[in-house]
Amino acid sequence: KAGVTQTPRYLIKTRGQQVTLSCSPISGHRSVSWYQQTPGQGLQFLFEYFSETQRNKGNFPGRFSGRQFSNSRSEMNVSTLELGDSALYLCATSGGTEAFFGQGTRLTVV
Amino acid sequence: AQKVTQAQTEISVVEKEDVTLDCVYETRDTTYYLFWYKQPPSGELVFLIRRNSFDEQNEISGRYSWNFQKSTSSFNFTITASQVVDSAVYFCALSYGGATNKLIFGTGTLLAVQP
């Protein structure tokens, strides 16, 4: 069974640009969540999607958005990038019990 | 408020020593789940265990064991006879309200096992 796949693994963007990250869940998992990991703030929940609907939302500005497709794949978008958005972005998928994580996308904003 | 505290920032042990990682949680919900994840340098969070709030039985899996005590709001993790491959950051996490994919993480404990 394939695990959670996140693409790309690494990204370098310039301030003010926007970026889209992708997450393909484990087959059969309908819940996809996104987390931001930084040295200063640790692991923070961004949002969760289930059956193409946002089910939960963390405390992040509107520049952070997401969506989920009918095949449960999810994308996360960050607009007007700031230096502080540099982080490891992790996607987690769940079939209703525990959450399984991908390897993450390392975003660097310069 | 929901919160997870891992007071130990870093722990260093020598191979074959036993080590316990502490986790204290806060929640007003009566139904919640507790988790431990391991994060090696590659970055992926590896699931280790899930416990629900109604099951206080301790669990052992090989060299790993977990002690859940609701009376002290703690969910501690012990590695017996540690190995170099156990070196990683370990996170304790909490979910509540029936959600299992909305996790509140502690700040993590960096475990370094020296040969």
XYZ file of N, CA and C in Angstrom:
675
model
N 0.852 -1.185 0.000
C 0.000 0.000 0.000
C 0.882 1.227 0.000
N 0.688 2.120 -0.975
C 1.521 3.307 -1.053
C 1.195 4.227 0.106
N 2.229 4.974 0.538
C 2.038 5.908 1.641
C 1.539 7.245 1.138
N 1.638 8.238 1.992
C 1.225 9.591 1.648
C 2.327 10.228 0.809
N 1.959 10.781 -0.320
C 2.941 11.370 -1.232
C 2.748 12.866 -1.323
N 3.821 13.595 -1.031
C 3.768 15.045 -1.141
C 4.744 15.516 -2.217
N 4.266 16.438 -3.032
C 5.122 17.017 -4.057
C 4.940 18.523 -4.099
N 5.997 19.284 -4.425
C 7.374 18.784 -4.536
C 7.996 18.589 -3.157
N 9.163 18.057 -3.077
C 9.836 17.893 -1.782
C 10.498 19.184 -1.333
N 10.981 19.949 -2.271
C 11.657 21.213 -1.950
C 11.203 22.305 -2.911
N 11.107 23.508 -2.368
C 10.693 24.663 -3.159
C 11.418 25.903 -2.647
N 11.844 26.725 -3.579
C 12.369 28.042 -3.213
C 11.544 29.076 -3.956
N 10.966 30.004 -3.209
C 10.127 31.034 -3.802
C 10.581 32.402 -3.290
N 10.152 33.418 -4.006
C 10.475 34.801 -3.654
C 9.283 35.426 -2.925
N 9.577 36.315 -2.021
C 8.522 37.048 -1.308
C 7.512 37.624 -2.291
N 6.249 37.504 -1.957
C 5.201 38.053 -2.797
C 4.627 37.051 -3.795
N 5.379 36.007 -4.065
C 4.867 34.989 -4.984
C 3.837 34.117 -4.288
N 3.234 33.231 -5.058
C 2.334 32.254 -4.461
C 2.868 30.856 -4.764
N 2.395 29.874 -3.991
C 2.886 28.512 -4.150
C 1.742 27.524 -3.924
N 1.812 26.410 -4.626
C 0.826 25.343 -4.459
C 1.546 24.044 -4.149
N 1.123 23.410 -3.081
C 1.697 22.137 -2.665
C 0.643 21.048 -2.843
N 1.108 19.828 -3.114
C 0.177 18.747 -3.401
C 0.367 17.578 -2.448
N -0.741 16.890 -2.165
C -0.717 15.738 -1.272
C -1.638 14.653 -1.822
N -1.067 13.474 -2.049
C -1.874 12.324 -2.474
C -2.001 11.372 -1.292
N -3.216 11.086 -0.859
C -3.400 10.297 0.358
C -3.232 8.810 0.121
N -3.170 8.094 1.223
C -3.213 6.640 1.176
C -4.567 6.246 0.593
N -4.558 5.221 -0.236
C -5.793 4.782 -0.878
C -6.875 4.496 0.168
N -8.043 5.091 -0.041
C -9.154 4.874 0.882
C -9.275 5.925 1.964
N -8.243 6.727 2.157
C -8.298 7.789 3.166
C -8.999 9.012 2.588
N -10.016 9.474 3.289
C -10.776 10.615 2.785
C -10.466 11.901 3.530
N -9.788 11.782 4.654
C -9.439 12.980 5.421
C -7.999 13.361 5.128
N -7.795 14.611 4.792
C -6.451 15.140 4.550
C -6.277 16.407 5.372
N -5.224 16.423 6.172
C -4.907 17.612 6.962
C -3.544 18.147 6.580
N -3.355 19.429 6.819
C -2.084 20.089 6.539
C -1.544 20.708 7.824
N -0.226 20.620 7.991
C 0.446 21.177 9.147
C 1.666 21.966 8.684
N 1.973 23.004 9.460
C 3.186 23.782 9.228
C 4.141 23.509 10.377
N 5.387 23.222 10.054
C 6.391 22.995 11.098
C 7.527 23.991 10.955
N 7.731 24.801 11.982
C 8.843 25.749 12.014
C 9.581 25.585 13.329
N 10.862 25.983 13.370
C 11.627 25.865 14.624
C 11.005 26.702 15.752
N 10.418 27.819 15.411
C 9.889 28.700 16.455
C 8.513 28.324 16.958
N 7.642 27.905 16.066
C 6.247 27.624 16.423
C 5.926 26.141 16.514
N 6.852 25.297 16.096
C 6.596 23.868 16.158
C 5.611 23.416 15.090
N 4.878 22.375 15.399
C 3.907 21.806 14.470
C 2.544 22.430 14.722
N 2.011 23.078 13.697
C 0.718 23.737 13.849
C -0.256 23.279 12.770
N -1.480 23.031 13.193
C -2.532 22.573 12.298
C -3.028 23.725 11.435
N -3.087 23.470 10.128
C -3.588 24.482 9.194
C -5.068 24.271 8.896
N -5.405 23.147 8.322
C -6.794 22.815 8.015
C -6.923 21.349 7.661
N -8.183 20.884 7.687
C -8.510 19.515 7.332
C -9.612 19.517 6.290
N -9.467 18.633 5.309
C -10.500 18.433 4.301
C -11.008 17.015 4.362
N -12.311 16.897 4.152
C -12.956 15.586 4.128
C -14.055 15.638 3.080
N -14.012 14.711 2.158
C -15.000 14.678 1.081
C -15.163 16.039 0.423
N -14.036 16.614 0.084
C -13.956 17.877 -0.689
C -14.429 19.100 0.085
N -14.656 18.966 1.390
C -15.136 20.087 2.208
C -14.153 20.348 3.334
N -13.932 21.606 3.618
C -13.073 21.922 4.751
C -13.829 21.614 6.043
N -13.273 20.753 6.862
C -13.968 20.299 8.059
C -13.470 21.003 9.312
N -12.190 21.314 9.341
C -11.607 22.022 10.473
C -10.597 23.030 9.959
N -10.406 24.080 10.735
C -9.479 25.118 10.315
C -8.675 25.583 11.514
N -7.383 25.777 11.298
C -6.526 26.295 12.344
C -6.490 27.807 12.308
N -5.560 28.360 13.047
C -5.502 29.806 13.209
C -4.444 30.424 12.294
N -4.686 30.387 11.032
C -3.765 30.946 10.036
C -4.498 31.978 9.193
N -3.754 32.950 8.642
C -4.405 33.984 7.830
C -4.985 33.419 6.540
N -5.840 34.219 5.919
C -6.531 33.791 4.714
C -5.616 33.528 3.523
N -4.345 33.937 3.643
C -3.389 33.649 2.551
C -3.169 32.144 2.390
N -3.483 31.424 3.424
C -3.341 29.970 3.395
C -4.711 29.370 3.050
N -4.752 28.624 1.988
C -6.016 28.011 1.573
C -5.751 26.610 1.047
N -6.798 25.865 0.898
C -6.639 24.513 0.399
C -7.857 24.065 -0.350
N -7.743 22.898 -0.918
C -8.905 22.276 -1.535
C -8.656 20.781 -1.638
N -9.736 20.064 -1.845
C -9.620 18.618 -1.995
C -10.443 18.201 -3.207
N -9.909 17.271 -3.942
C -10.564 16.803 -5.157
C -11.366 15.533 -4.883
N -12.122 15.121 -5.870
C -13.002 13.969 -5.671
C -12.222 12.676 -5.423
N -10.962 12.639 -5.837
C -10.148 11.440 -5.575
C -9.391 11.561 -4.246
N -9.761 12.539 -3.434
C -9.201 12.821 -2.103
C -7.835 13.499 -2.132
N -7.243 13.632 -3.287
C -5.991 14.395 -3.348
C -6.258 15.824 -2.913
N -5.263 16.415 -2.278
C -5.457 17.770 -1.757
C -4.316 18.672 -2.202
N -4.643 19.927 -2.338
C -3.637 20.953 -2.608
C -3.747 22.041 -1.567
N -2.609 22.629 -1.258
C -2.566 23.751 -0.342
C -1.909 24.920 -1.076
N -2.481 26.078 -0.939
C -1.964 27.261 -1.625
C -1.621 28.339 -0.597
N -0.482 28.966 -0.814
C -0.125 30.123 0.002
C 0.120 31.287 -0.954
N -0.607 32.361 -0.754
C -0.450 33.525 -1.630
C 0.384 34.596 -0.923
N 0.905 35.504 -1.704
C 1.689 36.625 -1.187
C 2.669 36.150 -0.114
N 3.573 35.314 -0.523
C 4.498 34.685 0.413
C 5.303 35.697 1.220
N 5.505 35.350 2.491
C 6.334 36.142 3.396
C 7.505 35.271 3.844
N 8.561 35.952 4.320
C 9.733 35.203 4.775
C 9.351 34.206 5.868
N 8.421 34.589 6.700
C 7.998 33.734 7.809
C 7.230 32.499 7.388
N 6.904 32.402 6.114
C 6.210 31.202 5.625
C 7.185 30.071 5.336
N 8.466 30.364 5.437
C 9.471 29.315 5.255
C 9.263 28.253 6.324
N 9.065 27.007 5.899
C 8.710 25.952 6.847
C 8.685 24.614 6.132
N 8.520 23.580 6.932
C 8.220 22.253 6.410
C 6.701 22.099 6.475
N 6.080 21.829 5.354
C 4.630 21.642 5.307
C 4.340 20.157 5.179
N 3.611 19.660 6.154
C 3.317 18.236 6.227
C 1.842 17.984 5.983
N 1.606 16.943 5.246
C 0.249 16.506 4.963
C 0.022 15.200 5.722
N -1.165 15.047 6.288
C -1.515 13.814 7.001
C -2.850 13.319 6.494
N -2.953 12.032 6.275
C -4.228 11.482 5.817
C -4.707 10.428 6.811
N -6.010 10.301 6.888
C -6.596 9.396 7.869
C -7.815 8.691 7.297
N -7.947 7.441 7.695
C -9.124 6.665 7.336
C -10.099 6.597 8.492
N -9.856 7.414 9.528
C -10.774 7.454 10.656
C -10.138 7.094 11.981
N -8.941 6.584 11.955
C -8.256 6.248 13.212
C -7.021 7.133 13.336
N -5.872 6.582 13.140
C -4.673 7.419 13.249
C -4.376 8.121 11.930
N -3.566 9.182 12.032
C -3.162 9.950 10.861
C -1.759 9.528 10.429
N -1.584 9.411 9.119
C -0.286 9.046 8.562
C 0.244 10.223 7.764
N 1.523 10.493 7.956
C 2.119 11.688 7.374
C 2.983 11.404 6.158
N 3.033 12.389 5.278
C 3.974 12.358 4.179
C 5.324 12.892 4.625
N 6.280 12.934 3.703
C 7.625 13.392 4.036
C 7.727 14.912 4.058
N 6.699 15.567 3.578
C 6.673 17.011 3.668
C 7.258 17.722 2.471
N 6.924 18.990 2.366
C 7.502 19.888 1.377
C 8.246 20.973 2.128
N 9.527 21.101 1.844
C 10.343 22.147 2.492
C 10.271 23.398 1.634
N 9.590 24.418 2.140
C 9.443 25.687 1.424
C 10.397 26.716 2.004
N 11.170 27.314 1.136
C 12.054 28.409 1.533
C 11.637 29.655 0.775
N 11.376 30.717 1.507
C 10.986 31.991 0.897
C 12.167 32.954 1.044
N 12.614 33.501 -0.076
C 13.782 34.396 -0.045
C 13.396 35.797 -0.510
N -8.941 24.928 27.372
C -7.969 24.967 26.275
C -7.302 23.597 26.142
N -6.948 23.273 24.926
C -6.285 22.006 24.660
C -4.794 22.263 24.534
N -4.012 21.457 25.196
C -2.574 21.711 25.183
C -1.803 20.436 25.462
N -0.622 20.334 24.868
C 0.276 19.209 25.126
C 1.633 19.771 25.520
N 2.164 19.272 26.616
C 3.448 19.757 27.101
C 4.471 18.627 27.148
N 5.573 18.860 26.477
C 6.709 17.952 26.563
C 7.845 18.765 27.146
N 8.057 18.608 28.428
C 8.995 19.470 29.140
C 10.446 19.187 28.769
N 10.726 17.987 28.336
C 12.103 17.616 27.989
C 12.389 18.044 26.550
N 13.297 18.987 26.389
C 13.631 19.450 25.049
C 14.589 18.476 24.377
N 15.615 18.075 25.125
C 16.612 17.159 24.579
C 16.999 16.144 25.636
N 17.204 14.916 25.209
C 17.705 13.869 26.100
C 18.820 13.145 25.371
N 19.897 12.909 26.083
C 21.004 12.161 25.504
C 21.281 10.952 26.384
N 21.324 9.778 25.777
C 21.603 8.547 26.516
C 22.645 7.751 25.752
N 23.191 6.773 26.435
C 24.119 5.856 25.800
C 23.340 4.599 25.422
N 23.714 4.028 24.312
C 23.034 2.829 23.818
C 22.834 1.814 24.956
N 21.668 1.166 24.927
C 21.246 0.137 25.874
C 20.651 0.705 27.161
N 20.723 2.025 27.327
C 20.048 2.622 28.477
C 18.547 2.675 28.205
N 17.751 2.667 29.268
C 16.318 2.903 29.150
C 16.077 4.404 29.235
N 15.062 4.866 28.503
C 14.765 6.302 28.527
C 13.249 6.504 28.495
N 12.782 7.462 29.272
C 11.350 7.784 29.314
C 11.129 9.206 28.839
N 10.224 9.353 27.899
C 9.838 10.665 27.379
C 8.496 11.040 27.995
N 8.446 12.230 28.567
C 7.246 12.650 29.287
C 6.293 13.444 28.400
N 5.005 13.277 28.676
C 3.976 14.024 27.957
C 2.827 14.309 28.919
N 2.486 15.573 29.044
C 1.347 15.986 29.866
C 0.371 16.725 28.971
N -0.909 16.422 29.121
C -1.896 17.038 28.227
C -2.984 17.741 29.035
N -3.650 18.665 28.365
C -4.791 19.360 28.958
C -5.942 19.334 27.963
N -7.094 18.957 28.427
C -8.300 19.036 27.616
C -9.511 18.975 28.520
N -10.584 19.626 28.110
C -11.828 19.561 28.873
C -12.745 18.479 28.314
N -12.398 17.964 27.142
C -13.230 16.933 26.549
C -13.069 15.614 27.297
N -14.123 14.843 27.354
C -14.034 13.531 27.990
C -13.634 12.459 26.978
N -13.844 12.770 25.706
C -13.438 11.852 24.642
C -12.299 12.485 23.870
N -11.168 11.845 23.903
C -10.003 12.374 23.193
C -9.060 11.219 22.883
N -8.098 11.512 22.025
C -7.097 10.529 21.648
C -5.714 11.122 21.898
N -4.809 10.254 22.260
C -3.412 10.645 22.450
C -2.540 9.825 21.513
N -1.504 10.455 21.011
C -0.642 9.823 20.023
C 0.822 10.092 20.367
N 1.659 9.192 19.862
C 3.099 9.461 19.812
C 3.551 9.255 18.372
N 4.382 10.216 17.919
C 4.982 10.129 16.592
C 6.482 10.295 16.720
N 7.196 9.677 15.794
C 8.650 9.789 15.723
C 8.998 10.533 14.439
N 9.897 11.509 14.537
C 10.327 12.243 13.351
C 11.836 12.094 13.170
N 12.256 11.216 12.271
C 13.682 11.088 11.972
C 14.126 12.277 11.137
N 15.417 12.395 10.872
C 15.924 13.533 10.086
C 15.269 13.686 8.713
N 14.737 12.639 8.156
C 14.087 12.727 6.840
C 12.848 13.612 6.879
N 12.271 13.816 8.042
C 11.154 14.755 8.176
C 9.785 14.124 8.317
N 9.609 12.925 7.844
C 8.287 12.297 7.914
C 7.949 11.926 9.347
N 6.727 12.198 9.763
C 6.282 11.797 11.092
C 5.792 10.352 11.026
N 6.388 9.510 11.831
C 6.045 8.087 11.833
C 5.139 7.789 13.021
N 3.963 7.244 12.738
C 3.000 6.926 13.783
C 3.533 5.788 14.651
N 3.415 5.953 15.976
C 3.850 4.910 16.909
C 2.670 4.287 17.639
N 1.791 5.126 18.190
C 0.682 4.599 18.971
C -0.448 5.599 19.065
N -1.678 5.071 19.220
C -2.860 5.882 19.500
C -3.547 5.275 20.716
N -4.007 6.154 21.585
C -4.721 5.713 22.781
C -5.991 6.544 22.907
N -7.142 5.922 23.207
C -8.313 6.744 23.447
C -8.490 6.967 24.945
N -9.291 7.959 25.270
C -9.396 8.407 26.660
C -10.057 7.388 27.580
N -10.692 6.383 27.008
C -11.375 5.389 27.847
C -10.534 4.142 28.082
N -9.351 4.126 27.516
C -8.511 2.943 27.627
C -7.210 3.296 28.321
N -7.136 3.041 29.622
C -5.940 3.396 30.373
C -4.958 2.257 30.498
N -5.195 1.187 29.798
C -4.251 0.073 29.857
C -2.919 0.490 29.270
N -1.863 0.095 29.945
C -0.540 0.339 29.396
C -0.316 -0.593 28.213
N 0.563 -0.179 27.345
C 0.820 -0.982 26.155
C 2.297 -1.179 25.959
N 2.648 -2.363 25.500
C 4.045 -2.682 25.212
C 4.120 -3.195 23.784
N 5.102 -2.671 23.060
C 5.339 -3.147 21.701
C 6.838 -3.276 21.523
N 7.338 -4.470 21.678
C 8.784 -4.677 21.580
C 9.521 -3.922 22.661
N 10.401 -3.019 22.250
C 11.178 -2.239 23.224
C 10.425 -0.985 23.679
N 9.278 -0.732 23.073
C 8.500 0.470 23.380
C 7.372 0.137 24.366
N 7.136 1.046 25.288
C 5.984 0.897 26.172
C 5.424 2.282 26.487
N 4.135 2.308 26.760
C 3.455 3.565 27.023
C 2.649 3.449 28.307
N 2.694 4.499 29.101
C 1.984 4.549 30.366
C 1.008 5.719 30.343
N -0.291 5.406 30.332
C -1.340 6.420 30.250
C -1.993 6.537 31.619
N -1.943 7.713 32.219
C -2.561 7.928 33.517
C -3.453 9.165 33.453
N -4.758 8.948 33.458
C -5.701 10.072 33.404
C -5.625 10.910 34.666
N -5.309 10.295 35.790
C -5.284 11.028 37.066
C -4.240 12.143 37.056
N -3.177 11.929 36.286
C -2.123 12.944 36.197
C -2.050 13.563 34.806
N -3.017 13.218 33.938
C -3.041 13.720 32.556
C -1.694 13.503 31.879
N -1.182 12.307 31.998
C 0.125 12.025 31.409
C 0.057 10.799 30.494
N 0.911 10.813 29.510
C 0.991 9.716 28.543
C 2.462 9.561 28.191
N 3.192 8.858 29.051
C 4.645 8.766 28.919
C 5.069 7.576 28.076
N 6.209 7.725 27.458
C 6.725 6.754 26.485
C 8.105 6.311 26.934
N 8.285 4.996 27.070
C 9.577 4.462 27.504
C 10.176 3.581 26.416
N 11.442 3.820 26.141
C 12.195 2.952 25.232
C 13.174 2.166 26.081
N 13.074 0.866 26.015
C 13.954 -0.016 26.779
C 15.144 -0.407 25.910
N 16.306 -0.434 26.515
C 17.533 -0.833 25.796
C 17.646 -0.032 24.496
N 17.791 1.273 24.629
C 17.798 2.165 23.470
C 18.893 1.794 22.473
N 18.613 2.143 21.216
C 19.563 1.884 20.134
C 19.797 3.186 19.375
N 20.898 3.233 18.647
C 21.233 4.440 17.879
C 20.109 4.791 16.901
N 19.429 3.794 16.369
C 18.353 4.037 15.404
C 17.137 4.704 16.047
N 17.111 4.741 17.376
C 16.012 5.423 18.066
C 16.210 6.936 18.089
N 17.358 7.395 17.683
C 17.633 8.831 17.674
C 16.684 9.540 16.719
N 15.943 10.496 17.255
C 14.931 11.200 16.466
C 14.273 12.228 17.384
N 13.358 12.994 16.815
C 12.500 13.853 17.631
C 11.179 13.115 17.830
N 10.718 13.067 19.051
C 9.480 12.376 19.373
C 8.420 13.401 19.794
N 7.246 13.256 19.178
C 6.152 14.178 19.459
C 4.988 13.438 20.092
N 4.433 14.056 21.108
C 3.181 13.620 21.699
C 2.091 14.527 21.131
N 0.916 13.973 20.863
C -0.147 14.776 20.260
C -1.501 14.391 20.831
N -2.430 15.337 20.717
C -3.781 15.178 21.260
C -4.796 15.514 20.179
N -5.841 14.741 20.073
C -6.987 15.143 19.258
C -8.233 14.983 20.121
N -9.264 15.767 19.814
C -10.458 15.759 20.658
C -11.683 15.990 19.800
N -12.823 15.822 20.424
C -14.066 16.065 19.708
C -14.313 15.065 18.603
N -13.697 13.898 18.691
C -13.921 12.880 17.669
C -13.042 13.006 16.456
N -12.319 14.114 16.334
C -11.451 14.312 15.170
C -10.125 13.601 15.393
N -9.706 12.811 14.461
C -8.421 12.127 14.611
C -7.372 12.688 13.671
N -7.765 13.634 12.835
C -6.802 14.221 11.911
C -6.680 15.722 12.132
N -6.945 16.153 13.348
C -6.688 17.527 13.756
C -5.924 17.404 15.065
N -4.619 17.433 14.963
C -3.762 17.114 16.089
C -3.138 18.362 16.695
N -3.082 18.351 18.020
C -2.346 19.380 18.746
C -1.072 18.720 19.239
N 0.057 19.246 18.803
C 1.334 18.636 19.113
C 2.032 19.323 20.274
N 2.813 18.531 21.003
C 3.763 19.113 21.928
C 4.954 19.640 21.140
N 5.904 20.209 21.844
C 7.057 20.808 21.178
C 8.118 19.794 20.794
N 7.928 18.548 21.206
C 8.849 17.511 20.805
C 10.035 17.351 21.746
N 10.557 16.133 21.789
C 11.765 15.828 22.559
C 12.782 15.214 21.616
N 13.937 15.841 21.530
C 15.015 15.317 20.701
C 15.779 14.273 21.503
N 15.740 13.040 21.047
C 16.456 11.952 21.713
C 17.715 11.622 20.917
N 18.839 11.699 21.575
C 20.111 11.330 20.949
C 20.650 10.110 21.680
N 20.813 9.022 20.949
C 21.354 7.805 21.533
C 22.782 7.642 21.030
N 23.708 7.705 21.950
C 25.133 7.621 21.599
C 25.590 6.156 21.611
N 26.426 5.793 20.656
C 26.905 4.398 20.614
C 27.873 4.092 21.749
